[in-house]
Tab-separated table of C-alpha atoms and ligand atoms in Angstrom:
chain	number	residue	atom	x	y	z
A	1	UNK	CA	27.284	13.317	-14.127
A	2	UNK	CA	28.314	9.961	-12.751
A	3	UNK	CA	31.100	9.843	-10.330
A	4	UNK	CA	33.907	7.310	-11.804
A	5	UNK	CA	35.598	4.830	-9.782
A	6	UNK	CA	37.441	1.260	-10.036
A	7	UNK	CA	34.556	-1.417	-9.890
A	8	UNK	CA	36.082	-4.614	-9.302
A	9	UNK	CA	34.805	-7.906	-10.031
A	10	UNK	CA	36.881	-9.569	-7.547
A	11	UNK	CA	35.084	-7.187	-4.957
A	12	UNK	CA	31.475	-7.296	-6.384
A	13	UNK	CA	31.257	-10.648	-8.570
A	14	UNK	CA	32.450	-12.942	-6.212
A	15	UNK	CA	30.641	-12.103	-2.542
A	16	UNK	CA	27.432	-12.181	-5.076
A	17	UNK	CA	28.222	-15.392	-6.254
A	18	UNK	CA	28.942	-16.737	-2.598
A	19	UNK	CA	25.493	-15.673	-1.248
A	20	UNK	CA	23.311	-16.944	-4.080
A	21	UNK	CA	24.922	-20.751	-3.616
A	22	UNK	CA	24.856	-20.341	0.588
A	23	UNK	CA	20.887	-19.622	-0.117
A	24	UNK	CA	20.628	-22.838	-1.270
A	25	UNK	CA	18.238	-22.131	-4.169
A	26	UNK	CA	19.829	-24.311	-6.834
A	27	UNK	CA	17.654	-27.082	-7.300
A	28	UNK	CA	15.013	-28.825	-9.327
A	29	UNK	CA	12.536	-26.624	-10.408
A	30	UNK	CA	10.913	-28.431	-13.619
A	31	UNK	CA	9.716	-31.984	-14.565
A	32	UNK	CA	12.224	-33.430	-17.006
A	33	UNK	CA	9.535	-33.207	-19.953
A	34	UNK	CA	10.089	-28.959	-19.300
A	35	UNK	CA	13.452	-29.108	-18.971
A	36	UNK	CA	13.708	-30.983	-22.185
A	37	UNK	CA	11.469	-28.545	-23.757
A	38	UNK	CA	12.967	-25.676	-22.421
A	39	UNK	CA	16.752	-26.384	-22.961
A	40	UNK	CA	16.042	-27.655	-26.033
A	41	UNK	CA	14.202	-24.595	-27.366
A	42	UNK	CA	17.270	-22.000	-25.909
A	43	UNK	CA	19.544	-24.687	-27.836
A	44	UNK	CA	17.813	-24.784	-31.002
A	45	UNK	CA	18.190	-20.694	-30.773
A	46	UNK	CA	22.046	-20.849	-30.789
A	47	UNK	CA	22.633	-23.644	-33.362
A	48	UNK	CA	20.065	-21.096	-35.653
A	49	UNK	CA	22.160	-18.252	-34.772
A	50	UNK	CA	25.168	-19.868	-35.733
A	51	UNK	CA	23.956	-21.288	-38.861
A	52	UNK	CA	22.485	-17.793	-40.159
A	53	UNK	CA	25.682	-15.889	-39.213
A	54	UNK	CA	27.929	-18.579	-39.846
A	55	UNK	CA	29.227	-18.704	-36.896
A	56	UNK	CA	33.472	-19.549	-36.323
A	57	UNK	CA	35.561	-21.489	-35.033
A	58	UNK	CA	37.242	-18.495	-33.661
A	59	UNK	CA	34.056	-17.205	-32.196
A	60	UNK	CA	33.214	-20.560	-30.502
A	61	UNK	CA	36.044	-21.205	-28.858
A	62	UNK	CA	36.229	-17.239	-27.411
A	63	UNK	CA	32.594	-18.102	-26.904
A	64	UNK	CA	33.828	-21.189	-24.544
A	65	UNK	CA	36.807	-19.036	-23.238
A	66	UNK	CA	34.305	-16.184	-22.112
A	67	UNK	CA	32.201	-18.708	-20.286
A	68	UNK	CA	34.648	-20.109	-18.141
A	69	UNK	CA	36.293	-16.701	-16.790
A	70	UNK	CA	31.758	-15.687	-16.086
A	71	UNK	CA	32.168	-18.076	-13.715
A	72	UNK	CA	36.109	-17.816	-12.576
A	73	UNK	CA	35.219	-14.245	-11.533
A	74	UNK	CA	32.031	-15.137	-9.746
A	75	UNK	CA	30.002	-13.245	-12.269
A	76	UNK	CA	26.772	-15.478	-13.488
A	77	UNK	CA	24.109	-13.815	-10.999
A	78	UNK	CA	25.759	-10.143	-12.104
A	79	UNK	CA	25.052	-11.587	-15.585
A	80	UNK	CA	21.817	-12.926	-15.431
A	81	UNK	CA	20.457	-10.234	-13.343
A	82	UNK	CA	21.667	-7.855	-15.989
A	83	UNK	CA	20.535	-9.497	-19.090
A	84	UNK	CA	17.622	-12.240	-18.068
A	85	UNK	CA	15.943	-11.235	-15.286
A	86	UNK	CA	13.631	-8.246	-16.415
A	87	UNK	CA	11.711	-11.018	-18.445
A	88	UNK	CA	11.239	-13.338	-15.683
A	89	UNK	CA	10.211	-10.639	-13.271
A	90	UNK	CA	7.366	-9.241	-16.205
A	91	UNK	CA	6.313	-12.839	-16.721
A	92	UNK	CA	6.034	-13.655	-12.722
A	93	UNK	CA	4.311	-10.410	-11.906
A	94	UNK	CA	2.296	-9.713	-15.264
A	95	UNK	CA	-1.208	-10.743	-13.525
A	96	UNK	CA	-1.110	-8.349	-10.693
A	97	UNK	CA	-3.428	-5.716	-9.935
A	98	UNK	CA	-1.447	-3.627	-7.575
A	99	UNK	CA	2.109	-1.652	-7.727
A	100	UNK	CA	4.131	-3.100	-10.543
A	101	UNK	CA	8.024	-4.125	-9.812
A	102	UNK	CA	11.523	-4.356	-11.245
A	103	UNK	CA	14.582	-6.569	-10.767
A	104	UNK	CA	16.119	-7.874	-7.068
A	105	UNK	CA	19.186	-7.850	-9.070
A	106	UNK	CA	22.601	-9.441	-7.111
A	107	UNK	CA	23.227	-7.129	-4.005
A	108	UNK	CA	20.228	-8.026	-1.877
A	109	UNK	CA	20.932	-9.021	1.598
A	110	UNK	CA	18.208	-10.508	4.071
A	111	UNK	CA	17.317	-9.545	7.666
A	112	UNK	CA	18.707	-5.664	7.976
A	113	UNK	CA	18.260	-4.073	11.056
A	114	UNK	CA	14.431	-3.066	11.778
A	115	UNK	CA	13.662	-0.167	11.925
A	116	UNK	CA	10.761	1.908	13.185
A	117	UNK	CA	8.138	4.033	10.411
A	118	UNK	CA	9.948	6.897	10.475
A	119	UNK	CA	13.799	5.939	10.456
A	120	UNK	CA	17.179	6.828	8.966
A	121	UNK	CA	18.819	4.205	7.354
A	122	UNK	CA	21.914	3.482	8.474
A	123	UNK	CA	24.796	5.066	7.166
A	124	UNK	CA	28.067	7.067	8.389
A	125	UNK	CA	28.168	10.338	9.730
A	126	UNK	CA	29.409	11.753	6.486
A	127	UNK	CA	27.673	9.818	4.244
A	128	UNK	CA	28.121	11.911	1.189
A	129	UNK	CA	25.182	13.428	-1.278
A	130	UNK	CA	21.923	14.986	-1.485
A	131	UNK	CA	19.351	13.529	1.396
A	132	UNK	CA	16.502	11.862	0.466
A	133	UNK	CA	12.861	11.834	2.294
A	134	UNK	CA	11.567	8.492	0.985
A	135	UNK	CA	7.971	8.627	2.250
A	136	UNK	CA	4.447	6.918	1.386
A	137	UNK	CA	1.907	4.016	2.497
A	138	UNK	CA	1.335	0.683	2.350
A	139	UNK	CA	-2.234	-0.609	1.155
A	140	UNK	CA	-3.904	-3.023	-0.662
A	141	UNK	CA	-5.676	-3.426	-3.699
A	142	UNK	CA	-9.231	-1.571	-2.317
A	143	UNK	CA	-7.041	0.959	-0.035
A	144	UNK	CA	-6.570	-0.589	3.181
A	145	UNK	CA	-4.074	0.319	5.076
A	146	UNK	CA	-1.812	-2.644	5.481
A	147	UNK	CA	-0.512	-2.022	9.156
A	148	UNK	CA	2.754	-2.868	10.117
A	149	UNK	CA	4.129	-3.787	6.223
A	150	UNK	CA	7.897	-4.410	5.802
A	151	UNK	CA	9.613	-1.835	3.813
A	152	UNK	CA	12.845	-3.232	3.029
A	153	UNK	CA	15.362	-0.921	1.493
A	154	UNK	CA	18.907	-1.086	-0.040
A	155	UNK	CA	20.885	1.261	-2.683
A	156	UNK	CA	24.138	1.967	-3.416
A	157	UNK	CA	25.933	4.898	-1.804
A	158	UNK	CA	27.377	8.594	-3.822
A	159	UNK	CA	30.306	6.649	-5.406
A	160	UNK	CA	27.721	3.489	-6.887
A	161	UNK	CA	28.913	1.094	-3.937
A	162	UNK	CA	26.730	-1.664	-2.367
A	163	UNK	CA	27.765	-2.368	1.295
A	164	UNK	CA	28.625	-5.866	1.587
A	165	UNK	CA	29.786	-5.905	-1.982
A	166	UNK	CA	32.063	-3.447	-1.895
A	167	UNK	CA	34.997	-3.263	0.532
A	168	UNK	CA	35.010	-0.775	3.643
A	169	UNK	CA	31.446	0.253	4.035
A	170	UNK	CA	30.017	-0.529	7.468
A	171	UNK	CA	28.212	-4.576	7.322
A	172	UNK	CA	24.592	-2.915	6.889
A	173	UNK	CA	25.275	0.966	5.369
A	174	UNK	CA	22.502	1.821	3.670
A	175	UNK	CA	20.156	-0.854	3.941
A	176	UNK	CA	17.348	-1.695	6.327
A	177	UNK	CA	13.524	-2.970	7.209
A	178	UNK	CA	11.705	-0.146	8.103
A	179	UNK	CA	8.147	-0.969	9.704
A	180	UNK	CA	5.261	0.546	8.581
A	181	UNK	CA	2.768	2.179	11.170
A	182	UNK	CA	-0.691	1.330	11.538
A	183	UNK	CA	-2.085	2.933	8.880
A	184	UNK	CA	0.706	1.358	6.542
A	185	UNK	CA	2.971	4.811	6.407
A	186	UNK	CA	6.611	4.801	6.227
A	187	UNK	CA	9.492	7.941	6.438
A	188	UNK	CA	12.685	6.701	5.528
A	189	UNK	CA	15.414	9.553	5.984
A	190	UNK	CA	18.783	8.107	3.310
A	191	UNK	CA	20.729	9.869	0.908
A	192	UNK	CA	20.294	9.621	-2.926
A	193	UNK	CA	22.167	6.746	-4.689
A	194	UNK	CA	24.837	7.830	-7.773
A	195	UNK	CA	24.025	5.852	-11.002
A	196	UNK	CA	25.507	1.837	-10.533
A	197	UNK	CA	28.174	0.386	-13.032
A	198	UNK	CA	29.216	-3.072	-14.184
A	199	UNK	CA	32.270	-4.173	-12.755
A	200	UNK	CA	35.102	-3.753	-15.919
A	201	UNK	CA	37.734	-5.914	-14.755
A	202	UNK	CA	35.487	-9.466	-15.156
A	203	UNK	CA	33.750	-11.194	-18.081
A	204	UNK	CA	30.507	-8.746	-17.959
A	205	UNK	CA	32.969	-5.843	-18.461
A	206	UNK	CA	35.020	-7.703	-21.413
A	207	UNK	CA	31.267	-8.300	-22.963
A	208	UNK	CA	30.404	-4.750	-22.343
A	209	UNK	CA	33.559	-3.659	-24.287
A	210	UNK	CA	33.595	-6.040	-26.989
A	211	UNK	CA	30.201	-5.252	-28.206
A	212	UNK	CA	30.423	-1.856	-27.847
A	213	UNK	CA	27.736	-1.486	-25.300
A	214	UNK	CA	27.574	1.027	-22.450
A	215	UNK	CA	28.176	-0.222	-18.309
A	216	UNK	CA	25.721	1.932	-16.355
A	217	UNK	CA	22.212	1.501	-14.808
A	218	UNK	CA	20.565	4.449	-13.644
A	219	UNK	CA	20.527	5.454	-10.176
A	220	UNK	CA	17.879	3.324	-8.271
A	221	UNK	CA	16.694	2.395	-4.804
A	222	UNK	CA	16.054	-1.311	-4.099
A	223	UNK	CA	12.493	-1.685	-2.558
A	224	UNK	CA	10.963	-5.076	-0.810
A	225	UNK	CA	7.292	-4.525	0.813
A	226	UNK	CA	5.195	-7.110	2.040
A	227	UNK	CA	2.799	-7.613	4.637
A	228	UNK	CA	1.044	-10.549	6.225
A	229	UNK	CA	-1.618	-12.166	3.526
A	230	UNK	CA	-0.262	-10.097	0.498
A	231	UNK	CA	2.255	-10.672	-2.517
A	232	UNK	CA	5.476	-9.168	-2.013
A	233	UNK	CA	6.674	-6.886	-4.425
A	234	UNK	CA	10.323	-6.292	-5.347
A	235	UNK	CA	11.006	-3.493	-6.604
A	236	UNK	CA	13.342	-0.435	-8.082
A	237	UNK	CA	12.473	3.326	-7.866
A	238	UNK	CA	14.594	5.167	-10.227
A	239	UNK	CA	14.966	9.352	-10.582
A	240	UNK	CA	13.208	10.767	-13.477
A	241	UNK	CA	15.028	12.532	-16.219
A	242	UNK	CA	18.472	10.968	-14.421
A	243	UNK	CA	21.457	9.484	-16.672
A	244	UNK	CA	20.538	6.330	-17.826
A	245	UNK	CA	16.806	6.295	-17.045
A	246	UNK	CA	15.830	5.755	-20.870
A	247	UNK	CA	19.002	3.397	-21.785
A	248	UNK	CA	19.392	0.972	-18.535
A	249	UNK	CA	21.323	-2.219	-19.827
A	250	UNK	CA	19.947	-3.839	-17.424
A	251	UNK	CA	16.581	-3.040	-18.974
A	252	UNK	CA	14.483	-2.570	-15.591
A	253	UNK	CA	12.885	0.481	-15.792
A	254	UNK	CA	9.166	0.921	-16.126
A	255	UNK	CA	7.268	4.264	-16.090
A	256	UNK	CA	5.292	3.481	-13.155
A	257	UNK	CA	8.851	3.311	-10.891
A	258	UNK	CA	9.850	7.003	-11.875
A	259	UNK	CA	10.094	9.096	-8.895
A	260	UNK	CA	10.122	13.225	-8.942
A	261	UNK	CA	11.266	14.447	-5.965
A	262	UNK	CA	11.518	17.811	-4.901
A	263	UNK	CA	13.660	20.142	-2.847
A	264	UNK	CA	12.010	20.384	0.816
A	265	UNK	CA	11.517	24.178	1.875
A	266	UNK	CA	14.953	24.112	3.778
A	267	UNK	CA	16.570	23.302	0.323
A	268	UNK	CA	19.035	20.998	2.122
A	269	UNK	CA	17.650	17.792	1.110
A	270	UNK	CA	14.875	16.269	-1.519
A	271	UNK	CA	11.311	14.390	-0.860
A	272	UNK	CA	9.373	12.503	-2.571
A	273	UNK	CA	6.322	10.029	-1.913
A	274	UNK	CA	5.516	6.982	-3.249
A	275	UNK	CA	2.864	4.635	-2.372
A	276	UNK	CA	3.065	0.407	-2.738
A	277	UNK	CA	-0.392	-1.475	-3.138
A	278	UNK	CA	0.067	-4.811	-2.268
A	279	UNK	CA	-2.210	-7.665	-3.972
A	280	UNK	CA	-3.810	-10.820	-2.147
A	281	UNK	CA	-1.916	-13.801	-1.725
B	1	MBD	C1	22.741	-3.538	-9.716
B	1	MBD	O1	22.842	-2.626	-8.739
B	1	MBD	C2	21.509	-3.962	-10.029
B	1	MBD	O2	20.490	-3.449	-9.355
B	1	MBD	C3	21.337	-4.904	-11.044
B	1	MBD	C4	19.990	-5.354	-11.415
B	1	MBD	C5	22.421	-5.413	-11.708
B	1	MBD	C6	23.671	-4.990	-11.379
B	1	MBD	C7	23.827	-4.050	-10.391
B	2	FE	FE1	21.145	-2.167	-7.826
């Protein structure tokens, strides 16, 4: 079972919300014949919805209400990573040949330390839970090795806490950019991550409760690989048979991204291997 504790939005929300505008990514992305298009088919959604289920006054103006505090407690990119981006990621990545990928989600943080192929992320002495042996190779689509391949990895620590997000885990604890050797394998020595959930002191949470949904995602490891020439895949490796796996609100799971890992002969920690196959640019 999950451990409980108090996720804040003030703690998670917020920093997320900081990072995604000091990227600088907001910007013009369509013509303003597919923005007219676009908009106007999400609007033409809602004013059917609201027609069909006569829709209140009442209900729009909590509607309006519940906007405002998404954005008061820095929640929009924990709310669109939770409920939008699974389709954008199937509809970006749907033509690819090699490993298939999930959701960056909000707690992604660029430029961890480096790290050599066989490496232990970093974390404190007594990190808690079970150590994990995250091992495999790099290749592309015909089964080259792809020598030298980033591995970038983050999760979130035994209690569900993202460093950086959450207060008083070292800057970089339990994240890093492990570097493939030259035939593309990686050993990355970390500790398995708890299952992750919404924040549910902030608008997410208050949506959460007032439909009656539940706030977890399964336990996952965040995975970017890439390598000179090739398509980088983001990705999530999740635990099979874990809580959550089959129900993840954040709908992100595929089969291909279940991992079994087993107990190594010591019995103090599990392994597992799991191998990325990048596509051409
Ligand atoms: C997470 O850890 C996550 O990966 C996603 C997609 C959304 C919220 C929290
Ligand atoms: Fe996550």
């Amino acid at each position: 079972m999950a451990v409980e504790y108090e996720a804040t939005a003030a703690g998670s929300g917020s920093s997320a919300t900081e990072r995604f505008l000091s990227k600088g990514s907001v910007g013009a992305a369509s013509s303003p014949e597919r923005v007219d298009m676009l908009v106007g088919e999400v609007l033409g959604a809602v004013h059917e919805t609201i027609r069909r289920h006569e829709v209140s006054y009442d209900e729009y103006e909590a509607l309006k209400a519940w906007l405002i505090q998404v954005g008061a407690d820095g929640e929009w990119p924990l709310f669109l990573d939770v409920w939008l981006e699974h389709v954008v990621e199937e509809v970006a990545t749907e033509d690819r040949e090699g490993s298939q990928g999930s959701i960056e989600g909000p707690y992604y943080v660029a430029d961890s330390p480096r790290l050599p192929a066989e490496a232990s992320l970093p974390m404190r002495d007594d990190e808690p839970g079970t150590p994990l042996v995250f091992q495999g190779r790099v290749t592309d689509v015909s089964g080259r090795s792809l020598s030298g391949a980033h591995v970038e990895m983050w999760h979130a620590d035994d209690y569900g806490f993202y460093s950086q997000y959450a207060p008083g885990l070292p800057e970089w604890n339990l994240r890093g950019t492990v570097v493939a050797d030259e035939w593309g394998r990686f050993r990355i020595h970390t500790v398995q991550p708890a299952p992750y959930q919404i924040p549910h002191d902030g608008a997410c949470g208050a949506l959460i409760a007032a439909a009656g949904w539940h706030a977890w995602r399964p336990a996952h490891l965040h995975l970017k690989v890439s390598a000179a020439g090739h398509r980088r895949v983001t990705s999530q490796l999740y635990f099979r048979g874990g809580d959550y796996v089959d129900d993840d609100i954040a709908q992100a799971v595929k089969p291909s991204l279940l991992l079994d890992p087993t107990p190594t002969a010591d019995g103090t920690s599990n392994e597992v291997t799991y191998n990325f196959t990048l596509d051409p640019e």
